[in-house]
Tab-separated table of C-alpha atoms and ligand atoms in Angstrom:
chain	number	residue	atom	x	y	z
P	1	UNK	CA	80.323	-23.052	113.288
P	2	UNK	CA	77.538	-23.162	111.451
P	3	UNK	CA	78.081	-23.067	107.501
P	4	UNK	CA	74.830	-23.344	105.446
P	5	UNK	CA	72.837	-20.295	106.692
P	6	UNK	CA	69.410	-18.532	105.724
P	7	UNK	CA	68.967	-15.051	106.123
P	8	UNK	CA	64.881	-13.646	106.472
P	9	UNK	CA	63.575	-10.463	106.938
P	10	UNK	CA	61.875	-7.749	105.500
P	11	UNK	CA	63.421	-5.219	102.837
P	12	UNK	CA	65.689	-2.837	104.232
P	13	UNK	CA	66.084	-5.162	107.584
P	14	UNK	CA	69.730	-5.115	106.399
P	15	UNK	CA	70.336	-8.451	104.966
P	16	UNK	CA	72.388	-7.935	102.387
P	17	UNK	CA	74.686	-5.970	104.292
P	18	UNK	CA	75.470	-8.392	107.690
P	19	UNK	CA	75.540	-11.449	104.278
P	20	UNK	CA	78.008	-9.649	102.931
P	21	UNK	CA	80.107	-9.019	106.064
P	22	UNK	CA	79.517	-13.054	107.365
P	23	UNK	CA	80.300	-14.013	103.931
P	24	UNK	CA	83.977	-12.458	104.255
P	25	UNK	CA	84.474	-13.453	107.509
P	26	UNK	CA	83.689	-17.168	107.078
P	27	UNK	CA	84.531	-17.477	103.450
P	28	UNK	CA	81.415	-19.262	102.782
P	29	UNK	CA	79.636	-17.496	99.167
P	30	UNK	CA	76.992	-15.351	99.772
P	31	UNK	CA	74.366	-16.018	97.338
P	32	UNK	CA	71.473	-13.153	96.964
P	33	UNK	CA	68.748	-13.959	94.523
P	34	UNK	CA	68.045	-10.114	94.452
P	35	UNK	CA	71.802	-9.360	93.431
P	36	UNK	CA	71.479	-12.480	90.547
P	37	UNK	CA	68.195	-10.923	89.415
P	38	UNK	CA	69.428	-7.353	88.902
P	39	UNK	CA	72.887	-8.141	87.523
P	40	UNK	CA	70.383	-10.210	84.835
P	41	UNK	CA	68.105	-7.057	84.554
P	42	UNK	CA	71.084	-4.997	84.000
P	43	UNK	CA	72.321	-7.900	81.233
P	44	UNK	CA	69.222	-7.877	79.956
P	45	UNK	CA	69.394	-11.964	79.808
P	46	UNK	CA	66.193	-13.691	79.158
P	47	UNK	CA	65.565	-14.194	82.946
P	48	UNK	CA	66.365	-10.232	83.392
P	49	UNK	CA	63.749	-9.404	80.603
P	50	UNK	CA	61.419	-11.549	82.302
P	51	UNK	CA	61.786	-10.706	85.973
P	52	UNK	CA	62.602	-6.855	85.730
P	53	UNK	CA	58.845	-5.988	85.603
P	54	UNK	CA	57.856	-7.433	88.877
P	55	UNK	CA	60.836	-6.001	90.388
P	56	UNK	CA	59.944	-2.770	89.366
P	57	UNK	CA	56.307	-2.896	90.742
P	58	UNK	CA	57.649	-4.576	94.018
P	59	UNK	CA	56.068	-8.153	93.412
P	60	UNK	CA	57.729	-11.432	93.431
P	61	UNK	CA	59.148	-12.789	90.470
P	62	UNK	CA	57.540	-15.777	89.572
P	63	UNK	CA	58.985	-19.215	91.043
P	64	UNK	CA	59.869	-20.859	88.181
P	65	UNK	CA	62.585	-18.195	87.142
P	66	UNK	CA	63.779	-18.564	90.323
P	67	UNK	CA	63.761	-21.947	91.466
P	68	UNK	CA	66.029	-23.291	88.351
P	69	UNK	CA	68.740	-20.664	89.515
P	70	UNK	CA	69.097	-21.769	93.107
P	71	UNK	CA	69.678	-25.140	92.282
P	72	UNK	CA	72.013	-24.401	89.503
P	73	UNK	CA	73.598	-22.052	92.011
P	74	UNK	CA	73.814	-24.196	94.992
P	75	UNK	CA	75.316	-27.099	92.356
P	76	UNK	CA	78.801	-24.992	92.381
P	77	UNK	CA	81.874	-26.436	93.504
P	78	UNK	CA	82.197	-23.212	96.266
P	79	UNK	CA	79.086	-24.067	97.739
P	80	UNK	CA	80.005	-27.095	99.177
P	81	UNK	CA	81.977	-25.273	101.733
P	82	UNK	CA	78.434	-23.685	102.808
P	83	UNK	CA	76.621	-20.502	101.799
P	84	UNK	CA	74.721	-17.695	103.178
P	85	UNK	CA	71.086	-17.301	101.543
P	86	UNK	CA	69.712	-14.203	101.653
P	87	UNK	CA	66.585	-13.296	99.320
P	88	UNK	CA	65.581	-16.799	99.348
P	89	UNK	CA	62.963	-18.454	100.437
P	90	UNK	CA	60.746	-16.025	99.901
P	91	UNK	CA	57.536	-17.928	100.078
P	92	UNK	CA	56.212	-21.289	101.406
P	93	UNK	CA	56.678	-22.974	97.847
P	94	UNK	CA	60.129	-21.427	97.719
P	95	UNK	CA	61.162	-23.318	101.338
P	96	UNK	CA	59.603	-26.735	100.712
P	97	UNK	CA	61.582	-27.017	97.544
P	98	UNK	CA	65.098	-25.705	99.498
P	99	UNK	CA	63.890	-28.630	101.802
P	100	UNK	CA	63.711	-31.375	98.947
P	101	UNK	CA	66.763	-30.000	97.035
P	102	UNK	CA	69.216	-29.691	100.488
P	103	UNK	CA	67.830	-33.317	101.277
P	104	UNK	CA	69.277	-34.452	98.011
P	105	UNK	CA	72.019	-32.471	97.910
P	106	UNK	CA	72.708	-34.142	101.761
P	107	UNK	CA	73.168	-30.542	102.716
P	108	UNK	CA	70.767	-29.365	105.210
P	109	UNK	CA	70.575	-25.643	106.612
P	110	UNK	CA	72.279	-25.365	109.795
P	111	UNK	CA	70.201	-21.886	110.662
P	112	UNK	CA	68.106	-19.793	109.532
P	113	UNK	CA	68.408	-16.063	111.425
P	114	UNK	CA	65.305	-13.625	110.878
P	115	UNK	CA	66.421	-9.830	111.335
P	116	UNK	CA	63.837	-8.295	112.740
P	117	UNK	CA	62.794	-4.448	112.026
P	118	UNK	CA	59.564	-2.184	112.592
P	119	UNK	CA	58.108	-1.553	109.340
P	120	UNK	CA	58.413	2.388	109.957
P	121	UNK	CA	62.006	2.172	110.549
P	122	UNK	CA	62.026	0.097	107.162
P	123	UNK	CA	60.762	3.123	105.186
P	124	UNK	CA	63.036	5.446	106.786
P	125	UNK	CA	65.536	2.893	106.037
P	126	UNK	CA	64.935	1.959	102.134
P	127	UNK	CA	63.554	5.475	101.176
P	128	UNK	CA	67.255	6.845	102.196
P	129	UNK	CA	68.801	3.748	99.602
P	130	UNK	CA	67.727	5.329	96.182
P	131	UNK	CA	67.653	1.772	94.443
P	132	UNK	CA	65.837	2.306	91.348
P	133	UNK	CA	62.793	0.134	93.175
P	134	UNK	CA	63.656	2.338	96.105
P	135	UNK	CA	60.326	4.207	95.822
P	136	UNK	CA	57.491	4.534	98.418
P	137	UNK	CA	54.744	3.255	96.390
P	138	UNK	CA	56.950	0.105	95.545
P	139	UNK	CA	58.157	0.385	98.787
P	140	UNK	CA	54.922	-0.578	100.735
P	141	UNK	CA	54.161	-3.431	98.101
P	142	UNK	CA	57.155	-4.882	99.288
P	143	UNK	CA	56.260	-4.643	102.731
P	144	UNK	CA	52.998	-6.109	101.860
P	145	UNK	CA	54.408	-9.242	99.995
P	146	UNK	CA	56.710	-9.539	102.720
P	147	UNK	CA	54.158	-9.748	105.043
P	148	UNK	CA	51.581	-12.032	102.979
P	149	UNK	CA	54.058	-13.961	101.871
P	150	UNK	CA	57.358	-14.285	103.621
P	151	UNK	CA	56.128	-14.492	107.227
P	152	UNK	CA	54.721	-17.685	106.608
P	153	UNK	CA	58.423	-18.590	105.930
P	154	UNK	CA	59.205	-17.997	109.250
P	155	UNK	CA	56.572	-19.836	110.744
P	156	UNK	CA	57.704	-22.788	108.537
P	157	UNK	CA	61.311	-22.949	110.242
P	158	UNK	CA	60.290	-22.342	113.645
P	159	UNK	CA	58.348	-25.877	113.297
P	160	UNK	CA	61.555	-27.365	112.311
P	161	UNK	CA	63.363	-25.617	115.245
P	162	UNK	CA	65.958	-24.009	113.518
P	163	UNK	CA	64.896	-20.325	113.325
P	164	UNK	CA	66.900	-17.751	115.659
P	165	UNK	CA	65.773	-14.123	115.496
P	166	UNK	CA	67.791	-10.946	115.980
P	167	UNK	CA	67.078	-7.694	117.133
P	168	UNK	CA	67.572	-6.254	113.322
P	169	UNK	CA	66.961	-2.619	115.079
P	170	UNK	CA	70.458	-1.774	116.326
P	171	UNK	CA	73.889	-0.109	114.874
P	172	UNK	CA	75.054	-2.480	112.071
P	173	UNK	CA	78.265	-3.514	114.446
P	174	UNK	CA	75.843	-4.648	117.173
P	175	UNK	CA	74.013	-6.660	114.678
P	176	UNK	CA	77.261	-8.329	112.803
P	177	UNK	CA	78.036	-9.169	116.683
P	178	UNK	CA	74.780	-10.637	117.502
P	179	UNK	CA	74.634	-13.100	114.035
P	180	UNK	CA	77.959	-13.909	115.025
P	181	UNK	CA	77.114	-15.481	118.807
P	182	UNK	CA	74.074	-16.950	117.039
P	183	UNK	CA	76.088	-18.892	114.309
P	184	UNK	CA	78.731	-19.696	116.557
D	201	LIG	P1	64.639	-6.401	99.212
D	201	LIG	O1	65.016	-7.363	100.297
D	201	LIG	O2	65.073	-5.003	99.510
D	201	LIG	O3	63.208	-6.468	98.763
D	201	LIG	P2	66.048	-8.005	97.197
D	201	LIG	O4	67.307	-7.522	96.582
D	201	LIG	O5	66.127	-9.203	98.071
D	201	LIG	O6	65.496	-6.727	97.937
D	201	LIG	O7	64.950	-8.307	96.068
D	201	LIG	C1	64.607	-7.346	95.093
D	201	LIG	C2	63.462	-7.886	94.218
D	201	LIG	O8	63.903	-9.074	93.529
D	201	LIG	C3	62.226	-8.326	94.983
D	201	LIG	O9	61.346	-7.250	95.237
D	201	LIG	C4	61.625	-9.376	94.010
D	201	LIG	O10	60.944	-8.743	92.933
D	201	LIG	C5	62.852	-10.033	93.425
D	201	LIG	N1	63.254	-11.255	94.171
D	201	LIG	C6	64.392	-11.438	94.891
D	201	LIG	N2	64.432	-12.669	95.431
D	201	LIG	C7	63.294	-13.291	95.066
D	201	LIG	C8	62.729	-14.573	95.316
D	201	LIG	N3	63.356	-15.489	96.075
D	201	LIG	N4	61.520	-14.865	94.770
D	201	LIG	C9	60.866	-13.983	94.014
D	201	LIG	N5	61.323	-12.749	93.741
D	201	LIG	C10	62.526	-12.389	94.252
């Protein structure tokens, strides 16, 4: 089975929630750059004080806060048993250096699985969440960066053949199934 595993997709698409569940099942950590970021808002660490702005407007938080904590993070004794990204890559600069830090890490993904969901059903989706960025004007700048900057991501792993995408648009069950053939 495959143990080092990317999640994509847009907000809402529900990839926190099938990480979580794949996480459990596999025991492999799931590691959520969105989760790390808002424990550190909610800390109020240096990174939180620094990121918690572009959160809150729906914009990326700049590389450099985040690229130090996914190597740090992928550096832990559990993740040598594998791990389930979800949150990151988030942009072409993001995924060339996973690419250079897995080579030297002799860790390379195994899959990368892009949930895919209609933006409409997104709103419905995120507006029902009531996260604090949960709002519809932050809302559709997420969408936005998503689509400006995150579907190049996908474009960059179907070149190296290891993208698989998945009907993100069914009941959560169908979807946990669906990962699950995919991985197996
Ligand atoms: P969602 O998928 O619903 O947008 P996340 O929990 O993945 O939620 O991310 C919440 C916010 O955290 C993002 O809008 C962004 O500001 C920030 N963030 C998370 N991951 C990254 C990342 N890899 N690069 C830059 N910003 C990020």
């Amino acid at each position: 089975m495959a143990k080092r595993l990317i999640f994509l997709g847009p907000p809402g698409a529900g990839k926190g929630t099938q990480a979580q569940i794949l996480s459990e099942n596999h025991q492999i950590p799931h590691v959520s750059t969105g989760d790390i970021l808002r424990s550190a808002v909610a800390q109020q660490t240096p990174l939180g004080k620094q990121a918690q702005d572009y959160m809150n407007r729906g914009e990326l938080v700049p590389d450099v806060l985040i690229l130090n904590l996914i190597q740090d993070r992928l550096s832990y004794e559990d993740a040598v048993s594998g791990w389930i990204l979800d949150g990151f890559p988030r942009n072409v600069n993001q995924a060339a250096f996973l690419e250079d830090l897995l080579a030297k890490l002799e860790q390379n993904a195994d899959c990368v699985l892009n949930l895919e969901v209609p933006d409409e059903v997104l709103v419905g989706r995120l507006l029902a969440r009531k996260r604090k960025d949960d709002n519809e004007s932050t809302i559709r700048r997420r969408l936005e960066v998503y689509h400006q900057d995150t579907v190049p991501v996908i474009n960059f792993y179907q070149q190296r053949e290891i993208l698989q995408t998945i009907d993100g648009n069914q009941t959560m069950t169908e979807v946990t199934q669906s990962l699950s053939e995919a991985i197996s």
